[in-house]
Tab-separated table of C-alpha atoms in Angstrom:
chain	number	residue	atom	x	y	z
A	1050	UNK	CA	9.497	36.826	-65.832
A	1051	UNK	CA	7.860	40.072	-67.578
A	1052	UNK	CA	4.756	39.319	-68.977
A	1053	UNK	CA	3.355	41.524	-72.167
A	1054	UNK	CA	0.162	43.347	-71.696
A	1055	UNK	CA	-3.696	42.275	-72.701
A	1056	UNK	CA	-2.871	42.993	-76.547
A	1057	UNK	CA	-5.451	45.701	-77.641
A	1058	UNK	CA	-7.077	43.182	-80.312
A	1059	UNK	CA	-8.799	41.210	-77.411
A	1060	UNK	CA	-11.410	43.509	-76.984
A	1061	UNK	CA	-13.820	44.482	-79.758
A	1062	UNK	CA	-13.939	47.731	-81.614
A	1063	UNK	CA	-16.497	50.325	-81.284
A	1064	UNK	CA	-17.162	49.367	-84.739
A	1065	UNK	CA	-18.420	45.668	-83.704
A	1066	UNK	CA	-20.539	47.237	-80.394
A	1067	UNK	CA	-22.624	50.489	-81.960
A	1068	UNK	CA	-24.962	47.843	-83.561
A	1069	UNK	CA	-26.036	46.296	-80.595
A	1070	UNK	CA	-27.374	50.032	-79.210
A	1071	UNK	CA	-30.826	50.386	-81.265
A	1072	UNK	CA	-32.248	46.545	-80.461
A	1073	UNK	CA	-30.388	47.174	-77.061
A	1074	UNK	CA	-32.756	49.632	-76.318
A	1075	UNK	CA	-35.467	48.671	-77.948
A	1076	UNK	CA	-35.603	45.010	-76.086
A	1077	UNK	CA	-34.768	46.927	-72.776
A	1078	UNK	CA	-37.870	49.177	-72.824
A	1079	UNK	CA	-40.197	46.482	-74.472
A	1080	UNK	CA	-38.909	43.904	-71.494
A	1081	UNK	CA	-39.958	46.804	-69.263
A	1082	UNK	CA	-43.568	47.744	-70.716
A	1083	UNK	CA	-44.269	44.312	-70.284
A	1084	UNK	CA	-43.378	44.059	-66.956
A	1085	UNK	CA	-45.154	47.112	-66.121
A	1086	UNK	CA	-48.252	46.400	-67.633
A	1087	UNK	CA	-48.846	42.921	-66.209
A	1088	UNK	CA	-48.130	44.382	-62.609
A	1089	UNK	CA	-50.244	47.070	-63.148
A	1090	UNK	CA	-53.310	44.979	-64.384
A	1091	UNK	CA	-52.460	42.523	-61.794
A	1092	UNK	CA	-52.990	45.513	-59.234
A	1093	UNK	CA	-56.465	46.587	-60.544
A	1094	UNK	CA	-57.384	43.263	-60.330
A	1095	UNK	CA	-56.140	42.924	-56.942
A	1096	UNK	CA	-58.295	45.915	-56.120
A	1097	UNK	CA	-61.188	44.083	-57.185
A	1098	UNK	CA	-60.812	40.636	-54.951
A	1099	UNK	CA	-59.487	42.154	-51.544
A	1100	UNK	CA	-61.199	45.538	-51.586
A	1101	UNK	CA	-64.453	45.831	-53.907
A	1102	UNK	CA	-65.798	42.124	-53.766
A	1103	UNK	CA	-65.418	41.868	-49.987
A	1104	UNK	CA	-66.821	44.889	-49.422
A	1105	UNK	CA	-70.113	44.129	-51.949
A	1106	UNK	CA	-70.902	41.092	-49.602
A	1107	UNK	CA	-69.684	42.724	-46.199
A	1108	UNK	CA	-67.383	40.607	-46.120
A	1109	UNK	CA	-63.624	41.047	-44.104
A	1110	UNK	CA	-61.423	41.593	-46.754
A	1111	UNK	CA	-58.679	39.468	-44.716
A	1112	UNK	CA	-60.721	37.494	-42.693
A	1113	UNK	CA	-59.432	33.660	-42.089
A	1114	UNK	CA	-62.547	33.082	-44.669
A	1115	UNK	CA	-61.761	35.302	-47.613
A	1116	UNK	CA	-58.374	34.473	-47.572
A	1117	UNK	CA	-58.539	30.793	-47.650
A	1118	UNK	CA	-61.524	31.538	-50.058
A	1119	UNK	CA	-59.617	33.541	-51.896
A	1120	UNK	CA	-56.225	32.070	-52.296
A	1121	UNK	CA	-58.117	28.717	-53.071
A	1122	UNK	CA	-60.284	30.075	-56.048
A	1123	UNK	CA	-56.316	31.369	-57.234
A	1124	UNK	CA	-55.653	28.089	-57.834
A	1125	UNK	CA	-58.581	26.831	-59.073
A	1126	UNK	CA	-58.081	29.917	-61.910
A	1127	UNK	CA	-54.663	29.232	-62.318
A	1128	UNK	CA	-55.159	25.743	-62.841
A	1129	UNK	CA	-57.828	25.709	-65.531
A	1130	UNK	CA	-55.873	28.326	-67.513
A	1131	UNK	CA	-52.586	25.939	-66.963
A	1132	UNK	CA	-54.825	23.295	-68.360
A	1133	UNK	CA	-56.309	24.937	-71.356
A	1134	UNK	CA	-54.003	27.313	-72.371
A	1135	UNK	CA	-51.557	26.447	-75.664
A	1136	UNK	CA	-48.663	24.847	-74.139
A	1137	UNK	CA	-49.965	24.736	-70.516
A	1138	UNK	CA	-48.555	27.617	-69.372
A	1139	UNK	CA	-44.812	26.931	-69.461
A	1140	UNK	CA	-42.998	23.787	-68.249
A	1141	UNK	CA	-43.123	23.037	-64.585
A	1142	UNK	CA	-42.167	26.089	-62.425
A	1143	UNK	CA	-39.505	23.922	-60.358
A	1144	UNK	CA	-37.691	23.163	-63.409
A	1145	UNK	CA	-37.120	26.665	-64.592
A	1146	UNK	CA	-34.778	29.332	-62.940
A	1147	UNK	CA	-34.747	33.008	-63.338
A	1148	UNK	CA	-32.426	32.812	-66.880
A	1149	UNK	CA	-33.438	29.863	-69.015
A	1150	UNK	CA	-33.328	28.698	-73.067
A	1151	UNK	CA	-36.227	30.699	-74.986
A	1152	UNK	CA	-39.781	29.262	-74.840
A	1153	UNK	CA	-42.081	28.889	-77.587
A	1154	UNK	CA	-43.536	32.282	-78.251
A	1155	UNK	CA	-47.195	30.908	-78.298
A	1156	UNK	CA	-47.193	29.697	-74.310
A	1157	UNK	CA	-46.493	33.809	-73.503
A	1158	UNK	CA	-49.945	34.421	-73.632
A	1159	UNK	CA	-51.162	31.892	-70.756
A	1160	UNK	CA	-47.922	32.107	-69.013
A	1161	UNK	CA	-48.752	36.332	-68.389
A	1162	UNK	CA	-52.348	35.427	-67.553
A	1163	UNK	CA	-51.647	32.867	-65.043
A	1164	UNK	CA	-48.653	35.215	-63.539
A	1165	UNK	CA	-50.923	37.893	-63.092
A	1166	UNK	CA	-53.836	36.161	-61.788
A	1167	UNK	CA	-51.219	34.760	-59.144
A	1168	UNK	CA	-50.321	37.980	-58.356
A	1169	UNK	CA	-53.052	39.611	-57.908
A	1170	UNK	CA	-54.982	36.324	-55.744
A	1171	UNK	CA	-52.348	36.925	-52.991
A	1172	UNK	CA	-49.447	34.074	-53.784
A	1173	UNK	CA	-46.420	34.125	-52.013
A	1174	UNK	CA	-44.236	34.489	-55.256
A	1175	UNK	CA	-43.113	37.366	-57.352
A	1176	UNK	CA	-43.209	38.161	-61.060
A	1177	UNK	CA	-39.393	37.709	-62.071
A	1178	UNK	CA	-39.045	34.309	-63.076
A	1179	UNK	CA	-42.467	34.528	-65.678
A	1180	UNK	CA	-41.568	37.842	-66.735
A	1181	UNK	CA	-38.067	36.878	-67.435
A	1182	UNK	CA	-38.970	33.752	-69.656
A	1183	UNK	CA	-42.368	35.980	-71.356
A	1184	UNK	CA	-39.394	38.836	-72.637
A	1185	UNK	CA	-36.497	36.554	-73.381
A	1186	UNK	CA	-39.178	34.395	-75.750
A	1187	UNK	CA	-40.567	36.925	-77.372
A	1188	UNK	CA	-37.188	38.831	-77.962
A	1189	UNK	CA	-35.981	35.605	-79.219
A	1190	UNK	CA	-38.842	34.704	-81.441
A	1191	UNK	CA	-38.647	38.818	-83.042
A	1192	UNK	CA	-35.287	38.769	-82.999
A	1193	UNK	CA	-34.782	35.781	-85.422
A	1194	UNK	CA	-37.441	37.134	-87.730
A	1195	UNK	CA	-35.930	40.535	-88.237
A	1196	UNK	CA	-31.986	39.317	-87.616
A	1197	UNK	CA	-31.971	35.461	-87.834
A	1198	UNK	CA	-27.676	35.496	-87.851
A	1199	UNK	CA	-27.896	37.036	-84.711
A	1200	UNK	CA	-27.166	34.244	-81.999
A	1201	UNK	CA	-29.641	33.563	-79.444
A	1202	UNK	CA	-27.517	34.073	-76.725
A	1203	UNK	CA	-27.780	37.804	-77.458
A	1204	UNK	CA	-31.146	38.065	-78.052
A	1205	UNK	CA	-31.548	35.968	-74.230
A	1206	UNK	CA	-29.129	38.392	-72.617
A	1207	UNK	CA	-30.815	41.366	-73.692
A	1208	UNK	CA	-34.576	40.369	-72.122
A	1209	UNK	CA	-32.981	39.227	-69.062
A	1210	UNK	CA	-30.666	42.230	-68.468
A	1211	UNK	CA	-33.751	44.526	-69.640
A	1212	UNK	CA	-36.077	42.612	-67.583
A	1213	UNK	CA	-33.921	42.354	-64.255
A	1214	UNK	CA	-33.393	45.856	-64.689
A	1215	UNK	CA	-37.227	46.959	-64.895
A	1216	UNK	CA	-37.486	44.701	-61.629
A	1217	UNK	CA	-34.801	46.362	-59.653
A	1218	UNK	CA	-34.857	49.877	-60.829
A	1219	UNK	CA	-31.323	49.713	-61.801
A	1220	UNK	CA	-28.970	48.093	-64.381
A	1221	UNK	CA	-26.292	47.181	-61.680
A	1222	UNK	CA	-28.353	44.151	-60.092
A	1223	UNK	CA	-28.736	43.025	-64.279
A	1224	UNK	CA	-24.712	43.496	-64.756
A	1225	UNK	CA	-24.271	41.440	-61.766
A	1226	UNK	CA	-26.426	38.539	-62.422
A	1227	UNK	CA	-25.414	38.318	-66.056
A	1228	UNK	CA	-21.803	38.873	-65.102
A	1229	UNK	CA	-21.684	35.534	-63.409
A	1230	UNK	CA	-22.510	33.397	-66.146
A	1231	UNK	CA	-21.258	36.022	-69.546
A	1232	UNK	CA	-17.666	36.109	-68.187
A	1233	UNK	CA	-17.024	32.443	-68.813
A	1234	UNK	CA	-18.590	32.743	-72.041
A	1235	UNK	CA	-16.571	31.543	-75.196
A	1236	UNK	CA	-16.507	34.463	-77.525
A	1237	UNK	CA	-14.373	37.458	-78.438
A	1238	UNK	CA	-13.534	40.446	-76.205
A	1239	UNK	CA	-13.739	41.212	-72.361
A	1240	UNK	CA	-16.315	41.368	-70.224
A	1241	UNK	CA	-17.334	44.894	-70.667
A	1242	UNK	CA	-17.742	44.003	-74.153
A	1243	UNK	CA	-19.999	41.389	-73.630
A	1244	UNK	CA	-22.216	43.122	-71.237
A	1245	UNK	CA	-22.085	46.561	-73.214
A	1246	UNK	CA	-25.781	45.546	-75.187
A	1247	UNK	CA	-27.106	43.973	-72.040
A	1248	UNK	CA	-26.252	47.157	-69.813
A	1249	UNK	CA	-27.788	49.161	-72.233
A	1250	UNK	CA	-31.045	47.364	-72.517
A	1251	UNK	CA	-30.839	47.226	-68.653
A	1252	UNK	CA	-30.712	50.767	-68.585
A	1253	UNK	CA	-33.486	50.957	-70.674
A	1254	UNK	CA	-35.623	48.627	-68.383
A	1255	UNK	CA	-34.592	50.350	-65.682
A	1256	UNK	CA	-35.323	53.905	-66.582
A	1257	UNK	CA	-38.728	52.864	-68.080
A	1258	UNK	CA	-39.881	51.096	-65.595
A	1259	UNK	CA	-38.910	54.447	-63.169
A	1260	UNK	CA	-40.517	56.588	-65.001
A	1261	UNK	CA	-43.770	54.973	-65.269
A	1262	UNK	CA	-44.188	53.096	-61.875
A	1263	UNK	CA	-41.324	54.675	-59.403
A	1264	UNK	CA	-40.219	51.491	-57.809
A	1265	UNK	CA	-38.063	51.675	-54.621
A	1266	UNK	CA	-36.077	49.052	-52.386
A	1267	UNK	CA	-35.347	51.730	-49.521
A	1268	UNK	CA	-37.427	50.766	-46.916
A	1269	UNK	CA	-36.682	53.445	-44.872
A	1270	UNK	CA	-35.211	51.736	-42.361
A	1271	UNK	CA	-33.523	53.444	-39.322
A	1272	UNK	CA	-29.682	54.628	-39.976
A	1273	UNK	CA	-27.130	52.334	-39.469
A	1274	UNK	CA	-24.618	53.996	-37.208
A	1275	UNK	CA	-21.289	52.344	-38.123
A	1276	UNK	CA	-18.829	49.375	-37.922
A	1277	UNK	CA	-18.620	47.654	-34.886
A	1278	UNK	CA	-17.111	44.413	-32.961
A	1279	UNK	CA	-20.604	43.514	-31.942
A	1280	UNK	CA	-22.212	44.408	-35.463
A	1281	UNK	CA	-19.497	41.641	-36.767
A	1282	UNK	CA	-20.483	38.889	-34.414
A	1283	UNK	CA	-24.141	39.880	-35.129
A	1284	UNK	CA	-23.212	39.393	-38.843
A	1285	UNK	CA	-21.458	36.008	-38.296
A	1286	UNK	CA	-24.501	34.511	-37.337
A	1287	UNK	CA	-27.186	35.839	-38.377
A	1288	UNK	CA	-26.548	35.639	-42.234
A	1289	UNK	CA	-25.653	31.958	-41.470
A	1290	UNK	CA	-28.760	30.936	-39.690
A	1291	UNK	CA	-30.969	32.671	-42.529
A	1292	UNK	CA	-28.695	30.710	-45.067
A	1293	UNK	CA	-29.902	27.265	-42.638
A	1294	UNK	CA	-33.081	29.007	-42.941
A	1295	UNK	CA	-33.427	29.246	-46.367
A	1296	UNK	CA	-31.504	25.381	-47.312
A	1297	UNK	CA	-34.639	23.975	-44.900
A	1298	UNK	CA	-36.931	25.315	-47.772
A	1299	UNK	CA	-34.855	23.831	-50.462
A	1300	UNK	CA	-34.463	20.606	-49.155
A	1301	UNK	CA	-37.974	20.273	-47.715
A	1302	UNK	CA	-39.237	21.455	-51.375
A	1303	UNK	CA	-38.944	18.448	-53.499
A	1304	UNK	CA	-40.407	16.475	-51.248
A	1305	UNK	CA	-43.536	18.857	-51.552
A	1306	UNK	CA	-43.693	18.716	-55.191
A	1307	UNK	CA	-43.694	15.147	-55.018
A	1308	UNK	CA	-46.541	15.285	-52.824
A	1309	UNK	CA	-48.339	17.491	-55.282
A	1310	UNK	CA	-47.245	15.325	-58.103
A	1311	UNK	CA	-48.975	12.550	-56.658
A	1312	UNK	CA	-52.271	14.736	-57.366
A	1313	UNK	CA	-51.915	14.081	-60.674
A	1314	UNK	CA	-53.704	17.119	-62.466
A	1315	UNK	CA	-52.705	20.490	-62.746
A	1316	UNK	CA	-56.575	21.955	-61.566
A	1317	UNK	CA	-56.399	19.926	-58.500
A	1318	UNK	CA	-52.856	20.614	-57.412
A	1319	UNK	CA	-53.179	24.239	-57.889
A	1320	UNK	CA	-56.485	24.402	-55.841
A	1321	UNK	CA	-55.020	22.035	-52.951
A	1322	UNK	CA	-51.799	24.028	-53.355
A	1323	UNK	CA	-54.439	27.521	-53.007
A	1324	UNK	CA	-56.183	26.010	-49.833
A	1325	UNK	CA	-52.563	25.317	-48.164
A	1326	UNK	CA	-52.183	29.161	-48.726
A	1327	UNK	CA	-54.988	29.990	-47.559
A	1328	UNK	CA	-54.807	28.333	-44.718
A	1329	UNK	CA	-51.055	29.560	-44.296
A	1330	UNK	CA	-52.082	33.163	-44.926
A	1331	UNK	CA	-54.605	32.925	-41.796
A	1332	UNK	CA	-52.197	31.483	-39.463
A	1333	UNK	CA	-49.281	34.316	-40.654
A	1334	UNK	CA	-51.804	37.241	-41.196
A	1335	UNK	CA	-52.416	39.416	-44.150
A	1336	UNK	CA	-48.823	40.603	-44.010
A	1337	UNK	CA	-47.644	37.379	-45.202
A	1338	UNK	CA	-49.555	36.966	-48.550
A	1339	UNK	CA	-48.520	38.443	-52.217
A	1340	UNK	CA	-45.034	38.757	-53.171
A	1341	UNK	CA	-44.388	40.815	-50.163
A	1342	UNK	CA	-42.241	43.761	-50.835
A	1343	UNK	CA	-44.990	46.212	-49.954
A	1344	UNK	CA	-45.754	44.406	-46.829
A	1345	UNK	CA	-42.045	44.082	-46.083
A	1346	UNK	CA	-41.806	47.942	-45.871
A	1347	UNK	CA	-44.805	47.554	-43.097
A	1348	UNK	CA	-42.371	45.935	-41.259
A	1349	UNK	CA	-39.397	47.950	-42.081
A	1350	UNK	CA	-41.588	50.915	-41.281
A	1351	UNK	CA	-41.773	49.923	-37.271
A	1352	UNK	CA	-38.874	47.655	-36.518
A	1353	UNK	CA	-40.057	47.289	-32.698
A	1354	UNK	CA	-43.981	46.979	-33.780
A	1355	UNK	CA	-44.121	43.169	-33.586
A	1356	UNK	CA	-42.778	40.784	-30.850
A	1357	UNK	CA	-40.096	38.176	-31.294
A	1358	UNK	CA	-42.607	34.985	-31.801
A	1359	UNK	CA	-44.518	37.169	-34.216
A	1360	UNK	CA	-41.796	37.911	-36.316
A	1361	UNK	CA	-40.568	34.270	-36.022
A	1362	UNK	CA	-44.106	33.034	-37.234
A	1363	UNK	CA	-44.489	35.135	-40.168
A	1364	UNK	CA	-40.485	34.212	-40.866
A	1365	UNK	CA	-41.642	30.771	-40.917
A	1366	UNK	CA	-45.195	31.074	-42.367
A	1367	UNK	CA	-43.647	33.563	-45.340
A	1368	UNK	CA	-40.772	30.700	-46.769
A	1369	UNK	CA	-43.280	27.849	-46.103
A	1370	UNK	CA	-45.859	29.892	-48.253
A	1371	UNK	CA	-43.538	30.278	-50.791
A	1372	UNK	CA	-42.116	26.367	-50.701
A	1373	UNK	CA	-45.644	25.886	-51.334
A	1374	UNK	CA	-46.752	28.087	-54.072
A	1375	UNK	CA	-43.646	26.920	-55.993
A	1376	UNK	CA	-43.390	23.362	-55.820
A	1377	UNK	CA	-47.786	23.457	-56.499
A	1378	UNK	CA	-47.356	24.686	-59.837
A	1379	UNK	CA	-47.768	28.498	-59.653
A	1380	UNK	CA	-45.433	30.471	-62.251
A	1381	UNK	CA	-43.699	33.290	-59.940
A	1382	UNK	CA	-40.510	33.927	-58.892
A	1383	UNK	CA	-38.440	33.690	-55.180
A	1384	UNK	CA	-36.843	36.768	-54.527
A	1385	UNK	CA	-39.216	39.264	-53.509
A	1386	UNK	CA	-41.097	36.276	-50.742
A	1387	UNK	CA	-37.022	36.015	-49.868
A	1388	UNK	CA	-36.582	39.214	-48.859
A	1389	UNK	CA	-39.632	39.276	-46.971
A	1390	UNK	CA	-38.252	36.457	-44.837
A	1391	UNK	CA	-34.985	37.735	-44.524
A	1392	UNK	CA	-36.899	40.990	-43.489
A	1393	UNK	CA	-38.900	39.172	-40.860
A	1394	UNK	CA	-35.999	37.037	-39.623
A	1395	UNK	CA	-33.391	40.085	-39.677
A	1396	UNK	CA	-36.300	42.136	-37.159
A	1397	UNK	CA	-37.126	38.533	-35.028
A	1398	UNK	CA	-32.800	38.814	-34.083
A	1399	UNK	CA	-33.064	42.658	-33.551
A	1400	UNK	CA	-36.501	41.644	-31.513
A	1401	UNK	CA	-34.751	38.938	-29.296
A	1402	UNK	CA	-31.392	40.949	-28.554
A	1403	UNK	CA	-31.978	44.892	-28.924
A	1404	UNK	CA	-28.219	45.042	-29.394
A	1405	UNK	CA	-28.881	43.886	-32.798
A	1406	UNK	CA	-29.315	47.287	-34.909
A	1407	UNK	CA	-32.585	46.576	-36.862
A	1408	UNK	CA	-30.719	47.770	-39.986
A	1409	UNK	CA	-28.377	45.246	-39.961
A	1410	UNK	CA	-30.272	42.265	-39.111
A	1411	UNK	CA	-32.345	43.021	-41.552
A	1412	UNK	CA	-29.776	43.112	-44.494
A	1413	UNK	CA	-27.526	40.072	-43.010
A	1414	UNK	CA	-31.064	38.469	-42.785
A	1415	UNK	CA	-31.763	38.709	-46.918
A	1416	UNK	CA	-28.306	37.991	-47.629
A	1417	UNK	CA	-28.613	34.598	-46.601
A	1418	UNK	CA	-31.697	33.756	-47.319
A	1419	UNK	CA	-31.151	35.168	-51.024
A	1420	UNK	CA	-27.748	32.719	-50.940
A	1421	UNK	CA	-29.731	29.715	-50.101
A	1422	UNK	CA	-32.423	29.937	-52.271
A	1423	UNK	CA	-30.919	31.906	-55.597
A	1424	UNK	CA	-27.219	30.623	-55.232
A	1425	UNK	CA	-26.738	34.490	-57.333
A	1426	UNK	CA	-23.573	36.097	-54.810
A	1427	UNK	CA	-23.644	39.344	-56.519
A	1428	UNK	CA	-27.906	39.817	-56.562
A	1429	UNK	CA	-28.154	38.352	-52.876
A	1430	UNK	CA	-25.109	41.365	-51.947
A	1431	UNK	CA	-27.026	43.923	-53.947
A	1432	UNK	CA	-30.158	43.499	-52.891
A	1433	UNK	CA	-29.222	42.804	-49.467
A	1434	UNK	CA	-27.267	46.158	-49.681
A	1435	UNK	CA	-29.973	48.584	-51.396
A	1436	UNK	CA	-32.204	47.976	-48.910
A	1437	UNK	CA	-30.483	49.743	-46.391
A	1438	UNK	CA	-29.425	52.544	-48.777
A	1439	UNK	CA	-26.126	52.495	-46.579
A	1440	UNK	CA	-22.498	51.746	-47.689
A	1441	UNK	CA	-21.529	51.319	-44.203
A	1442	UNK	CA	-23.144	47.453	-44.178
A	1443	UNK	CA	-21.047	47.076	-47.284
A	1444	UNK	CA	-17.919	45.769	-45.128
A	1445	UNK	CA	-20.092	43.697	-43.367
A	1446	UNK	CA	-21.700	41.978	-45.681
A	1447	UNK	CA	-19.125	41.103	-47.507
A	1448	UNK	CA	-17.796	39.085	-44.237
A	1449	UNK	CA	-20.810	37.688	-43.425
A	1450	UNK	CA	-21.422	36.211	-46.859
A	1451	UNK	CA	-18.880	34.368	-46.794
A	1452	UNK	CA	-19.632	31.810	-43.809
A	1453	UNK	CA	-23.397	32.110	-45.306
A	1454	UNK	CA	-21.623	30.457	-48.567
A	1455	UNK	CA	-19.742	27.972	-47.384
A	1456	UNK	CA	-22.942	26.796	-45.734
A	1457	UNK	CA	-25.032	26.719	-48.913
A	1458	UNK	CA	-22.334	26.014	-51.645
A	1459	UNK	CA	-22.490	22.595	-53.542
A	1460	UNK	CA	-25.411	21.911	-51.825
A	1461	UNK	CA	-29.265	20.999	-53.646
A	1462	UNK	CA	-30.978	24.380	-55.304
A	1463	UNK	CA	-34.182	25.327	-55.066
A	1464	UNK	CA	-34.765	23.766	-58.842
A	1465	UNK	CA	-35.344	20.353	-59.604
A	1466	UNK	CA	-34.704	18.217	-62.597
A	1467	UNK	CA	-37.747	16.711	-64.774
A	1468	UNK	CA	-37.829	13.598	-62.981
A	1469	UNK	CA	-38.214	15.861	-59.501
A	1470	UNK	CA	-34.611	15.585	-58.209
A	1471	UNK	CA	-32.850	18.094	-57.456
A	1472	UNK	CA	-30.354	20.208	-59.252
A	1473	UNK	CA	-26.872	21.022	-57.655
């Protein structure tokens, strides 16, 4: 039976879309400016503790004692800010994901502070998840005061999409992400139409964010010479055992916020959860602190620099850093330590069996660690993919994602519920 085309009244007019261009781009390069100017602040400041200080008492700047030094005075800062600040700093990190409801526009304030101290002390976590939730709440809290019949769901896509795009460089990884959850949307017209404000405040971010800071995900890494029987089975398993890798984190991790729980006060758990750090960050090396996509372009930078065991270690030292750091009660985000262990693990199977092409490991290694721990299909394939800078692993990774899925689908997320269980 013939069926009668999409009628031309189910998407909207250009009429209904030009609106959305001005706040489009105005929330797209705000989302970006403030992105930019925590990190940047967040550098000088890291500046300070690991080069200046150290050097004033002739100290090592990574020695085994500044670090654990260091990383424990983190949380001792974090957690008196948590513990002062109007509405503490957010709600409990392990409750929050990278796109959530608007917060209260008075707990931005504390929220950027404690993300940037975090940053700059050397945690294990990355600035999208505070970010994210600092833009979408104050978009939503300007929003309603200049257009309060706009629905919040707009003014929530646009700071994510703008924000996402800032952090990638791009508005495709923002299209993607959003894509997921705007297609099954109730509303009228198609998808296009629903992303066409968020791609432009993506675009915004993006460009912004490039012309001020010039971020890159190409780590340089050594070509990738084409499609092979071997490259598949190399695919086929190592995506999968990152995707194991990854699921050990998530189911290990409520078990360590319970534990830090137990502490009962946010001070003291942070500065335990610091000391664990710090004493993580000595066993790993200096490599495996911050949010690690500088230090993952070390690596990238000399694929055969570091032995099997060492990559393994820092692999291992790098996710239970991050377990850590989240489940203690620091505000950051789980992609950029991700892709540092994906890195490291991706290297560790090119370090074990040359036959691996470093290249490939590498982005089969992200891809399923990004699975596990972000359950996001499209963002784990795009980042996994712009890191090689290389449509040829495009093929591949598609395969390989999919055994890396069925491993980590339906299974506990890296997020728990108030009452610490976790969400599936």
């Amino acid at each position: 039976m013939a069926t009668d085309p999409p009628s031309a009244a189910s998407s909207l007019s250009a009429r209904a879309l030009l609106p959305l261009v001005a706040p489009s781009l105005a929330v797209g390069v705000a989302a970006a400016l403030v992105l930019v100017g925590v990190s940047t602040v967040a550098d000088e400041l890291e500046d300070v503790l690991w080069k200046t200080l150290p050097g004033a008492l002739g100290i090592g700047a990574y020695s085994s004692l500044w670090v654990i030094v260091m990383l424990t005075a983190t949380g001792l800062a974090v957690g008196i800010v948590v513990r002062q600040v109007h509405g503490h700093a957010g709600p409990d990190p392990v409750t929050t994901g990278l796109v959530d409801e608007p917060l209260p526009a008075g707990v931005v304030p504390g929220l950027l502070v404690v993300t940037g101290l975090a940053l700059a002390g050397g945690v294990s976590l990355g600035p999208e998840n505070p970010i994210t939730a600092s833009n979408i709440a104050l978009a939503y809290w300007l929003g309603r005061k200049v257009a309060p019949t706009v629905p919040a769901a707009l003014w929530v896509a646009l700071a994510a999409a703008g924000t996402i795009g800032a952090l990638f460089g791009t508005p495709v990884a923002a299209a993607l992400v959003l894509s997921e959850t705007l297609a099954t949307r109730p509303g009228p017209g198609s998808l296009w139409d629903k992303l066409f404000g968020p791609l432009i405040a993506a675009g915004a971010g993006a460009l912004t964010t490039v012309l001020l800071d010039h971020p890159t995900f190409d780590l340089d890494l050594p070509p990738y010479p084409g499609n092979s029987w071997g490259d598949l089975l190399a695919a086929l398993v190592i995506a999968p055992v990152a995707a194991a890798l990854g699921m050990a984190a998530v189911y290990a991790f409520p078990y360590a916020h319970a534990l830090f729980r137990r502490v009962g006060h946010p001070v003291l758990a942070l500065t335990a959860g610091g000391l664990v750090l710090g004493l993580l960050g000595t066993l790993g090396g200096q490599l495996t602190l911050f949010k690690g996509l500088d230090q993952v372009k070390t690596l990238a930078a000399d694929p055969d620099g570091w032995s099997a065991g060492s990559f393994a270690l820092m692999t291992v030292v790098k996710l239970a850093a991050m377990t850590t750091a989240a489940a203690c009660g620091f505000r950051g985000g789980r992609i950029f330590p991700a892709v540092f262990v994906g890195v490291a693990l991706g290297l560790c199977a090119h370090a074990l069996v040359p036959a691996v092409q470093p290249t490939l490991g590498v982005v089969c290694g992200v891809l399923g660690v990004l699975l596990a721990l972000t359950r996001q299909g499209w963002l784990s394939l795009f980042t996994a993919a712009v890191l090689a800078a290389d449509v040829n692993v495009l093929p591949l990774l598609c395969v390989a994602a999919l055994p890396a899925w069925l491993l980590v689908t339906g299974r506990p997320q890296m997020q728990l519920h108030q009452d610490g269980t976790s969400l599936r």
